[in-house]
Coordinates of C-alpha atoms and ligand atoms in Angstrom, one line a residue:
M756 CA 0.0 0.0 0.1
V757 CA 2.8 2.4 0.8
G758 CA 4.4 1.7 -2.7
L759 CA 1.1 2.3 -4.3
N760 CA 0.6 5.8 -2.9
Y761 CA 4.1 6.8 -3.8
Y762 CA 3.8 5.8 -7.5
C763 CA 0.3 7.4 -7.7
S764 CA 1.4 10.8 -6.3
K765 CA 4.4 10.8 -8.5
G766 CA 2.4 10.3 -11.6
V767 CA -0.2 13.0 -10.6
F768 CA 2.2 15.8 -9.8
Q769 CA 5.0 15.4 -12.2
L770 CA 3.1 15.3 -15.6
N771 CA 0.6 17.9 -17.1
H772 CA 0.0 16.4 -20.7
K773 CA -3.2 14.3 -20.7
S774 CA -2.2 11.6 -22.9
S775 CA 1.4 11.2 -21.6
M776 CA -0.1 11.2 -18.1
K777 CA -2.4 8.1 -19.2
R778 CA 0.7 6.4 -20.7
K779 CA 2.7 7.0 -17.5
M780 CA -0.2 5.7 -15.4
I781 CA -0.3 2.4 -17.3
I782 CA 3.4 1.9 -16.8
D783 CA 2.9 2.7 -13.1
I784 CA 0.2 0.1 -12.8
S785 CA 2.3 -2.5 -14.5
L786 CA 5.2 -1.8 -12.1
I787 CA 2.8 -2.1 -9.1
C788 CA 1.6 -5.5 -10.4
L789 CA 5.2 -6.6 -11.0
F790 CA 6.2 -5.5 -7.4
L791 CA 3.1 -7.2 -5.8
S792 CA 3.8 -10.4 -7.5
L793 CA 7.3 -10.4 -6.5
I794 CA 6.3 -9.9 -2.8
A795 CA 3.8 -12.7 -3.3
F796 CA 6.5 -15.0 -4.8
I797 CA 9.0 -14.2 -1.9
Y798 CA 6.3 -15.0 0.7
L799 CA 5.5 -18.3 -0.9
Y800 CA 9.1 -19.3 -1.4
I801 CA 9.8 -18.4 2.4
S802 CA 6.8 -20.2 3.8
S803 CA 7.5 -23.4 1.6
T804 CA 11.3 -23.6 2.8
H805 CA 10.0 -23.2 6.2
K806 CA 7.5 -26.0 5.9
K807 CA 10.5 -28.3 4.5
E808 CA 12.6 -27.4 7.4
L809 CA 9.8 -28.5 9.7
E810 CA 9.3 -31.7 8.0
N811 CA 13.3 -32.4 8.2
A812 CA 13.2 -31.5 11.9
S813 CA 10.5 -34.2 12.6
A814 CA 12.3 -36.7 10.4
S815 CA 15.5 -35.9 12.2
K816 CA 14.0 -36.7 15.6
D817 CA 14.4 -40.4 14.5
H818 CA 17.0 -41.5 16.9
L819 CA 19.2 -44.3 15.4
I820 CA 21.8 -46.4 17.4
I821 CA 24.0 -49.1 15.8
K822 CA 25.6 -51.7 18.0
E823 CA 28.0 -54.5 17.3
T824 CA 27.0 -58.0 18.0
E825 CA 29.0 -61.1 18.8
D826 CA 28.3 -62.1 15.2
T827 CA 30.2 -60.7 12.3
F828 CA 27.4 -61.0 9.9
Y829 CA 24.9 -58.6 11.4
K830 CA 24.8 -55.5 13.7
H831 CA 22.0 -54.5 15.9
A832 CA 20.2 -51.3 14.9
E833 CA 17.5 -49.4 17.0
L834 CA 15.6 -46.7 15.6
S835 CA 13.1 -44.6 18.1
Y836 CA 10.9 -41.7 17.8
K837 CA 8.5 -40.3 20.3
T838 CA 5.8 -37.6 20.3
D839 CA 2.7 -37.0 22.5
D840 CA 0.5 -39.2 20.5
L841 CA 2.9 -41.7 18.6
S842 CA 5.8 -43.5 19.3
Y843 CA 7.9 -46.2 17.7
K844 CA 10.9 -48.3 18.6
I845 CA 12.2 -50.4 15.8
Q846 CA 15.0 -52.7 16.3
Y847 CA 16.4 -54.7 13.4
P848 CA 19.5 -56.4 12.1
K849 CA 21.9 -54.4 9.9
T850 CA 23.7 -57.2 8.0
S851 CA 26.7 -57.3 5.7
S852 CA 24.4 -58.2 2.8
K853 CA 23.3 -55.3 0.9
K854 CA 20.5 -57.2 -0.8
L855 CA 19.1 -58.3 2.5
N856 CA 19.4 -55.0 4.1
T857 CA 17.4 -53.5 1.3
D858 CA 14.6 -56.2 1.9
I859 CA 14.7 -55.5 5.6
Q860 CA 14.7 -51.8 5.2
K861 CA 11.8 -51.9 2.8
A862 CA 9.6 -54.1 5.2
I863 CA 10.5 -51.8 8.1
N864 CA 9.6 -48.6 6.1
N865 CA 6.3 -50.3 5.2
M866 CA 5.4 -51.2 8.8
K867 CA 6.4 -47.8 10.0
Q868 CA 4.5 -46.0 7.5
T869 CA 1.2 -48.0 7.9
Y870 CA 1.4 -47.3 11.6
I871 CA 2.0 -43.5 11.2
D872 CA -0.8 -43.5 8.6
T873 CA -3.3 -45.4 10.7
H874 CA -2.2 -44.8 14.3
S875 CA -4.6 -43.9 17.0
K876 CA -3.8 -41.5 19.8
D877 CA -1.7 -42.9 22.6
S878 CA -0.5 -45.8 20.5
S879 CA 3.0 -47.2 20.0
L880 CA 4.7 -49.5 17.6
S881 CA 7.5 -51.8 18.4
I882 CA 9.3 -54.1 16.2
D883 CA 11.8 -56.7 17.5
Y884 CA 13.5 -59.6 16.0
D885 CA 14.8 -63.1 16.6
V886 CA 17.8 -64.5 15.2
Y887 CA 18.4 -68.2 14.3
K888 CA 21.7 -69.6 12.7
N889 CA 22.5 -72.5 10.8
E890 CA 25.7 -73.5 8.9
K891 CA 25.2 -71.1 5.9
T892 CA 21.8 -69.7 6.8
Y893 CA 20.5 -66.7 9.1
S894 CA 16.9 -66.5 9.9
F895 CA 15.7 -63.2 11.0
V896 CA 12.0 -63.0 12.3
L897 CA 10.7 -59.5 12.8
S898 CA 7.7 -59.2 15.1
Q899 CA 5.5 -56.2 14.9
K900 CA 3.4 -55.1 17.8
V901 CA 1.0 -52.2 17.9
K902 CA -0.2 -51.0 21.2
E903 CA -3.3 -48.7 21.5
G904 CA -3.7 -47.6 25.0
I905 CA -3.6 -50.8 27.2
V906 CA -6.5 -52.4 25.5
F907 CA -5.2 -53.9 22.2
T908 CA -2.1 -55.4 20.9
E909 CA -1.5 -56.9 17.6
K910 CA 1.5 -59.0 16.6
N911 CA 2.6 -60.0 13.2
F912 CA 5.6 -61.7 11.9
L913 CA 7.9 -61.2 9.0
N914 CA 10.6 -63.7 8.4
F915 CA 13.8 -63.5 6.3
T916 CA 15.8 -66.5 5.9
F917 CA 19.0 -65.9 4.2
D918 CA 21.5 -68.1 2.5
T919 CA 24.8 -66.2 3.1
E920 CA 26.9 -68.4 0.7
N921 CA 24.6 -67.4 -2.5
D922 CA 23.3 -64.1 -1.1
V923 CA 19.6 -65.2 -1.7
N924 CA 16.5 -65.3 0.4
L925 CA 15.2 -68.7 1.1
S926 CA 11.5 -69.8 0.8
L927 CA 10.0 -72.8 2.5
K928 CA 10.2 -74.4 -0.9
D929 CA 13.8 -74.4 -0.7
I930 CA 13.8 -76.1 2.7
I931 CA 11.0 -78.5 1.9
P932 CA 10.9 -79.0 -1.7
T933 CA 8.2 -81.5 -2.4
N934 CA 4.6 -81.5 -1.6
K935 CA 4.9 -84.9 0.0
E936 CA 7.4 -83.6 2.4
L937 CA 5.3 -80.6 3.0
K938 CA 2.3 -82.9 3.8
Y939 CA 4.3 -84.6 6.4
A940 CA 5.4 -81.3 7.9
Q941 CA 1.8 -80.2 7.9
L942 CA 0.7 -83.3 9.9
L943 CA 3.1 -82.4 12.5
I944 CA 2.3 -78.6 12.6
N945 CA -1.4 -79.5 12.8
K946 CA -0.8 -81.9 15.6
K947 CA 1.2 -79.5 17.6
L948 CA -1.1 -76.6 17.0
Q949 CA -4.0 -78.6 18.5
Q950 CA -2.0 -79.3 21.7
Q951 CA -1.2 -75.6 22.3
D952 CA -3.3 -73.4 24.4
A953 CA -3.4 -70.4 22.0
S954 CA -4.5 -72.5 19.1
K955 CA -6.4 -75.3 20.7
K956 CA -9.7 -73.7 21.0
Y957 CA -9.6 -72.3 17.5
F958 CA -9.1 -75.7 16.0
K959 CA -11.9 -77.2 18.0
E960 CA -14.2 -74.4 16.7
Q961 CA -13.1 -74.0 13.1
H962 CA -12.3 -77.6 12.3
K963 CA -9.5 -76.2 10.4
E964 CA -6.5 -77.7 8.8
L965 CA -3.4 -76.0 7.5
Q966 CA -3.4 -75.6 3.8
I967 CA -0.2 -77.1 2.3
D968 CA 0.1 -74.8 -0.8
T969 CA 3.7 -73.5 -0.6
D970 CA 2.5 -70.1 -1.5
S971 CA 0.1 -70.0 1.5
R972 CA 0.9 -67.1 3.6
H973 CA 0.6 -69.2 6.6
F974 CA 3.8 -70.9 5.8
N975 CA 5.7 -67.9 5.2
N976 CA 7.2 -67.3 8.5
F977 CA 9.7 -69.8 9.5
A978 CA 13.2 -69.9 10.9
L979 CA 16.0 -72.5 10.9
D980 CA 18.6 -73.4 13.4
Q981 CA 20.8 -76.5 13.7
Q982 CA 18.2 -78.5 15.4
R983 CA 14.9 -77.1 14.6
I984 CA 12.6 -75.5 12.2
I985 CA 10.2 -72.9 13.8
F986 CA 6.9 -71.8 12.3
Y987 CA 5.4 -68.5 13.6
F988 CA 1.7 -67.8 13.0
N989 CA 0.1 -64.3 13.1
T990 CA -2.7 -63.3 15.5
G991 CA -5.9 -64.8 14.1
D992 CA -4.3 -67.2 11.6
F993 CA -4.6 -70.3 13.7
T994 CA -5.7 -68.5 17.0
R995 CA -8.9 -66.7 18.0
P996 CA -8.4 -63.1 17.8
Y997 CA -7.0 -61.7 21.2
N998 CA -5.5 -65.1 21.8
G999 CA -2.2 -64.0 20.5
T1000 CA 0.2 -65.6 18.1
A1001 CA 1.2 -69.2 17.8
K1002 CA 4.6 -70.7 17.4
V1003 CA 5.4 -74.3 16.5
I1004 CA 8.8 -75.9 16.9
I1005 CA 9.6 -78.9 14.8
E1006 CA 12.8 -80.9 15.9
R1007 CA 15.0 -81.7 12.8
T1008 CA 15.1 -85.3 14.1
E1009 CA 11.3 -85.5 13.5
L1010 CA 11.7 -84.3 10.1
N1011 CA 15.1 -85.6 9.4
Q1012 CA 14.3 -87.8 6.5
V1013 CA 12.3 -85.2 4.8
L1014 CA 14.2 -82.0 5.4
A1015 CA 16.4 -81.2 2.4
T1016 CA 19.2 -78.9 3.8
A1017 CA 20.7 -76.4 1.4
T1018 CA 23.4 -78.8 0.7
K1019 CA 21.4 -81.8 0.0
K1020 CA 19.6 -79.8 -2.7
E1021 CA 22.0 -80.8 -5.3
Q1022 CA 21.3 -84.5 -4.7
P1023 CA 19.1 -86.5 -7.2
I1024 CA 15.6 -85.5 -6.0
K1025 CA 13.9 -88.8 -6.9
K1026 CA 15.8 -90.9 -4.3
T1027 CA 14.9 -88.4 -1.7
T1028 CA 11.2 -88.4 -2.6
A1029 CA 11.1 -92.2 -2.6
I1030 CA 12.3 -92.3 0.9
V1031 CA 10.1 -89.5 1.9
A1032 CA 7.1 -91.2 0.4
K1033 CA 7.8 -94.4 2.4
K1034 CA 8.4 -92.4 5.7
S1035 CA 5.3 -90.4 5.3
N1036 CA 3.4 -93.6 4.6
T1037 CA 4.5 -95.0 7.9
A1038 CA 4.0 -91.7 9.5
S1039 CA 0.4 -91.4 8.5
K1040 CA -0.1 -94.9 9.8
K1041 CA 1.1 -93.8 13.1
E1042 CA -1.4 -90.9 12.9
Q1043 CA -4.2 -93.0 12.4
P1044 CA -5.7 -93.2 15.9
I1045 CA -6.2 -89.4 15.6
K1046 CA -7.6 -89.6 12.2
K1047 CA -10.1 -92.1 13.3
G1048 CA -11.2 -90.0 16.2
T1049 CA -11.8 -86.9 13.9
A1050 CA -13.5 -89.0 11.3
T1051 CA -16.1 -90.4 13.7
A1052 CA -16.4 -86.9 15.3
A1053 CA -17.2 -85.7 11.8
K1054 CA -19.7 -88.5 11.1
K1055 CA -21.4 -87.5 14.4
T1056 CA -22.1 -83.9 13.4
A1057 CA -23.1 -84.9 10.1
T1058 CA -25.9 -87.0 11.3
K1059 CA -26.8 -84.4 13.7
K1060 CA -26.7 -81.3 11.4
Q1061 CA -26.4 -80.7 7.8
K1062 CA -23.2 -79.6 6.5
V1063 CA -23.0 -76.0 5.2
V1064 CA -20.5 -74.2 3.0
A1065 CA -20.2 -70.6 1.8
L1066 CA -19.3 -69.9 -1.9
T1067 CA -17.7 -66.6 -2.4
F1068 CA -17.0 -64.7 -5.6
D1069 CA -14.6 -61.8 -5.7
D1070 CA -13.6 -58.9 -8.0
G1071 CA -16.6 -58.6 -10.3
P1072 CA -19.2 -58.3 -11.4
N1073 CA -19.0 -58.5 -15.2
T1074 CA -21.5 -59.1 -17.9
T1075 CA -20.3 -62.6 -19.0
S1076 CA -19.0 -65.0 -16.5
T1077 CA -20.8 -63.4 -13.6
V1078 CA -24.1 -63.9 -15.3
K1079 CA -23.2 -67.6 -16.1
I1080 CA -22.4 -68.2 -12.5
L1081 CA -25.7 -66.6 -11.4
S1082 CA -27.5 -69.0 -13.5
I1083 CA -25.7 -72.0 -12.2
L1084 CA -26.4 -70.9 -8.6
K1085 CA -30.1 -70.5 -9.6
K1086 CA -30.1 -74.1 -11.0
H1087 CA -28.8 -75.4 -7.7
N1088 CA -31.1 -73.2 -5.7
A1089 CA -28.2 -71.8 -3.8
K1090 CA -27.3 -68.7 -2.3
A1091 CA -23.7 -67.2 -2.4
T1092 CA -21.8 -64.0 -1.6
F1093 CA -20.3 -61.6 -4.1
F1094 CA -17.5 -59.5 -3.0
I1095 CA -17.8 -56.6 -5.3
V1096 CA -15.3 -54.1 -6.5
G1097 CA -16.5 -50.6 -6.7
N1098 CA -15.4 -49.7 -10.0
Q1099 CA -17.0 -52.9 -11.5
A1100 CA -20.2 -52.0 -9.8
K1101 CA -19.9 -48.5 -11.3
A1102 CA -19.4 -50.1 -14.8
N1103 CA -22.0 -53.0 -14.5
P1104 CA -24.9 -51.6 -12.1
S1105 CA -27.5 -54.0 -13.9
I1106 CA -25.4 -57.1 -12.8
V1107 CA -25.2 -55.8 -9.1
K1108 CA -28.8 -55.3 -9.3
K1109 CA -29.4 -58.8 -10.6
I1110 CA -27.2 -60.3 -7.9
A1111 CA -29.3 -58.6 -5.2
A1112 CA -32.6 -59.5 -6.8
E1113 CA -31.5 -63.2 -6.7
Q1114 CA -31.0 -62.8 -3.0
H1115 CA -27.2 -63.3 -2.9
E1116 CA -25.3 -61.6 -0.3
L1117 CA -23.4 -58.3 -1.4
G1118 CA -20.0 -57.8 -0.1
N1119 CA -17.6 -54.8 -0.3
H1120 CA -14.3 -55.6 -2.0
T1121 CA -13.0 -51.9 -2.2
F1122 CA -13.1 -49.5 -5.1
A1123 CA -10.0 -50.2 -6.9
H1124 CA -8.7 -53.4 -5.1
P1125 CA -5.5 -51.9 -3.5
D1126 CA -3.6 -53.3 -0.6
L1127 CA -5.2 -51.4 2.2
K1128 CA -2.2 -51.8 4.5
N1129 CA -0.4 -49.3 2.0
L1130 CA -3.1 -46.6 2.4
S1131 CA -3.7 -43.8 4.8
T1132 CA -6.9 -44.0 6.9
K1133 CA -8.6 -41.3 4.7
N1134 CA -8.0 -43.3 1.6
I1135 CA -9.1 -46.7 3.1
Q1136 CA -12.4 -44.8 4.2
L1137 CA -12.7 -43.6 0.6
Q1138 CA -12.2 -47.1 -0.9
I1139 CA -14.8 -48.6 1.2
S1140 CA -17.4 -45.7 1.1
S1141 CA -17.3 -45.2 -2.5
T1142 CA -18.0 -48.9 -3.1
N1143 CA -20.8 -48.9 -0.6
K1144 CA -22.3 -46.0 -2.6
Y1145 CA -22.2 -47.6 -6.0
I1146 CA -23.5 -50.9 -4.7
K1147 CA -26.4 -49.2 -3.0
A1148 CA -27.2 -46.8 -6.0
A1149 CA -27.3 -50.1 -8.2
S1150 CA -29.3 -52.5 -6.0
G1151 CA -30.9 -50.5 -3.3
Q1152 CA -29.0 -52.5 -0.7
N1153 CA -25.9 -51.8 1.4
P1154 CA -23.2 -54.3 1.5
T1155 CA -23.2 -56.4 4.8
V1156 CA -19.7 -57.9 4.7
F1157 CA -16.3 -56.7 3.7
R1158 CA -13.3 -58.6 2.2
P1159 CA -9.9 -56.9 2.1
P1160 CA -8.1 -57.3 -1.2
Y1161 CA -5.2 -60.1 -0.9
G1162 CA -6.8 -60.7 2.6
S1163 CA -4.4 -58.0 3.7
T1164 CA -5.8 -56.2 6.7
N1165 CA -5.4 -55.6 10.4
A1166 CA -7.7 -54.3 13.3
S1167 CA -7.6 -50.7 12.3
I1168 CA -8.5 -51.4 8.9
N1169 CA -11.3 -53.6 10.0
K1170 CA -12.5 -50.8 12.4
I1171 CA -12.7 -48.3 9.3
A1172 CA -14.6 -50.8 7.1
Q1173 CA -17.3 -50.9 9.8
L1174 CA -18.3 -54.3 8.4
P1175 CA -17.3 -57.9 9.2
A1176 CA -14.2 -58.8 7.5
V1177 CA -14.4 -62.2 5.9
L1178 CA -11.5 -64.1 4.6
W1179 CA -11.5 -67.8 3.3
D1180 CA -10.1 -71.1 4.2
V1181 CA -10.5 -73.0 0.8
D1182 CA -8.4 -71.0 -1.8
T1183 CA -9.2 -72.3 -5.4
L1184 CA -6.5 -70.3 -6.9
D1185 CA -8.9 -70.1 -9.9
W1186 CA -7.4 -66.6 -10.8
Q1187 CA -3.9 -68.2 -11.2
H1188 CA -4.2 -71.5 -13.1
R1189 CA -7.5 -70.7 -14.8
N1190 CA -8.3 -74.4 -15.1
P1191 CA -11.7 -75.7 -14.3
N1192 CA -10.3 -79.2 -13.3
K1193 CA -7.9 -77.7 -10.8
T1194 CA -10.7 -75.5 -9.3
F1195 CA -12.9 -78.5 -8.9
N1196 CA -10.0 -80.8 -7.4
N1197 CA -9.0 -78.0 -5.0
I1198 CA -12.7 -77.6 -3.7
K1199 CA -13.1 -81.4 -3.5
K1200 CA -9.7 -81.9 -1.5
N1201 CA -10.1 -79.0 0.9
T1202 CA -13.6 -78.3 1.6
R1203 CA -14.9 -78.9 5.2
N1204 CA -18.0 -78.2 7.1
H1205 CA -18.2 -74.5 7.6
S1206 CA -15.7 -73.8 4.9
I1207 CA -15.6 -70.4 3.0
I1208 CA -14.5 -71.1 -0.6
L1209 CA -12.8 -68.3 -2.5
M1210 CA -13.5 -67.9 -6.2
H1211 CA -13.5 -65.1 -8.8
D1212 CA -16.5 -64.6 -10.9
I1213 CA -14.6 -62.5 -13.4
H1214 CA -13.1 -65.8 -14.9
M1215 CA -15.1 -68.2 -17.4
T1216 CA -12.8 -71.0 -16.3
T1217 CA -14.3 -70.5 -12.7
A1218 CA -17.9 -70.5 -14.2
D1219 CA -16.9 -73.8 -16.1
A1220 CA -16.0 -75.5 -12.8
L1221 CA -19.0 -74.4 -10.7
D1222 CA -21.6 -76.8 -11.8
R1223 CA -19.8 -80.0 -11.1
S1224 CA -18.2 -78.6 -7.9
M1225 CA -21.8 -77.9 -6.7
T1226 CA -23.0 -81.2 -7.6
Y1227 CA -20.1 -82.9 -5.9
L1228 CA -20.6 -80.9 -2.7
E1229 CA -24.4 -81.6 -2.7
K1230 CA -23.5 -85.4 -2.9
Q1231 CA -21.3 -84.9 0.1
G1232 CA -24.2 -83.5 2.0
Y1233 CA -23.5 -79.8 1.8
S1234 CA -25.9 -77.0 1.3
F1235 CA -24.9 -73.6 0.3
V1236 CA -25.3 -70.6 2.6
T1237 CA -24.1 -66.9 2.4
V1238 CA -21.3 -65.8 4.8
S1239 CA -23.6 -64.0 7.1
Q1240 CA -25.7 -67.1 7.4
L1241 CA -22.6 -69.1 8.0
R1242 CA -21.4 -66.9 10.7
K1243 CA -24.8 -67.2 12.5
I1244 CA -24.7 -71.2 12.0
K1245 CA -21.1 -71.3 13.4
A1246 CA -22.0 -68.9 16.4
A1247 CA -25.0 -71.2 17.2
S1248 CA -23.1 -74.4 16.9
S1249 CA -20.2 -73.2 19.4
K1250 CA -22.7 -72.4 22.1
Ligands
LIG1076 NI1 -9.7 -59.7 -5.0

């Protein structure tokens, strides 16, 4: 304002000629504008650098300590940060492998960011790790714990088993290479889980058996030392929520004949498998008393009550395979649950309407199928609410259940969704193999009473497997219910 007066008065008093006065005024106004934008620019510049400084200041409050350990392969790192409403303490190994460090760092950043994005007031995150060592391998098992007030803790594991000689991460497939061997390991794990306090009740209620697919997430967290192989299970995997985690230790002597150590890997596989086959035969004979028990128990429940199963279809709907699936369900007079993706509901509202009209259950499977653990609270809300909106607009109904994409969820995500989160226990892997025979066989092999079967209605190959899968299950005495009906039946039967 000061500058403006100065220029104006200068213009008025120094010039008499009218037109040149007009020209001078235009120049003056342009100068004023230039001057004002310069001030605005400087202000914006200063405020943005100030903001950056603030951000740097908060990041620099991360306090990092690195200590030597007795071992030459790794050092102990400790990262901590604390403010009034959030705090974390992250302990992790800093190894001499660049590759492994990158993987560990990435995992830690992920957990940290998820916590920061979704944390509630007065909460804390702690990450700790266990170390196991074999001749050439190190297993680091990171465990994550989120505390909210004093009420709730959640614990999840993340494993890195690393071959130091070849500088590679090992998967369970490297340790237990064949399905037969896995099957044997599974028997042992199952038996041990059923004996432990944390998981015992869960097994009793769910009649659940470990899936033996090697890509099963349940098998991801294992560690090796010289005598043992240790399996870690997240909260809720094989325990009831709030019963904590489970850990199964298998002695190498128990698995000796089946465990292929890193050095044995080069041996002709056929021989090992032959031995394994024999061993697991005798092993399953030994297990028979238990098997008999469960068989008669199953018979008893079968005669008492009818067996039920929930068919679930994800990622649709579309105008082709979903429609075919609906007609097969109708033929069998069966009700199923569709976990609808919001953008598909937006694209195909008439099919959503048809699903609802035929009395199947509607579920929310997010708008764009992201891994919700990577999103901020606000974006998670948006994924859920926009999907609810499109489903409601198409069908007149609100979804009653929720399924997180990839089964990737935690307590805070479930809280945001405000709908019961529904996972599955029979994974047909229909999206992966796109083979009707495999889908059928998977269902045939893995379905139990109260199973929730995961399929995807967007594949014609899934529709092609459905009719005979349903016919088979009906012959086994199953009837088909929605997941909400299944939850009620389960709740009633555990009373
Ligand atoms: Ni999905």
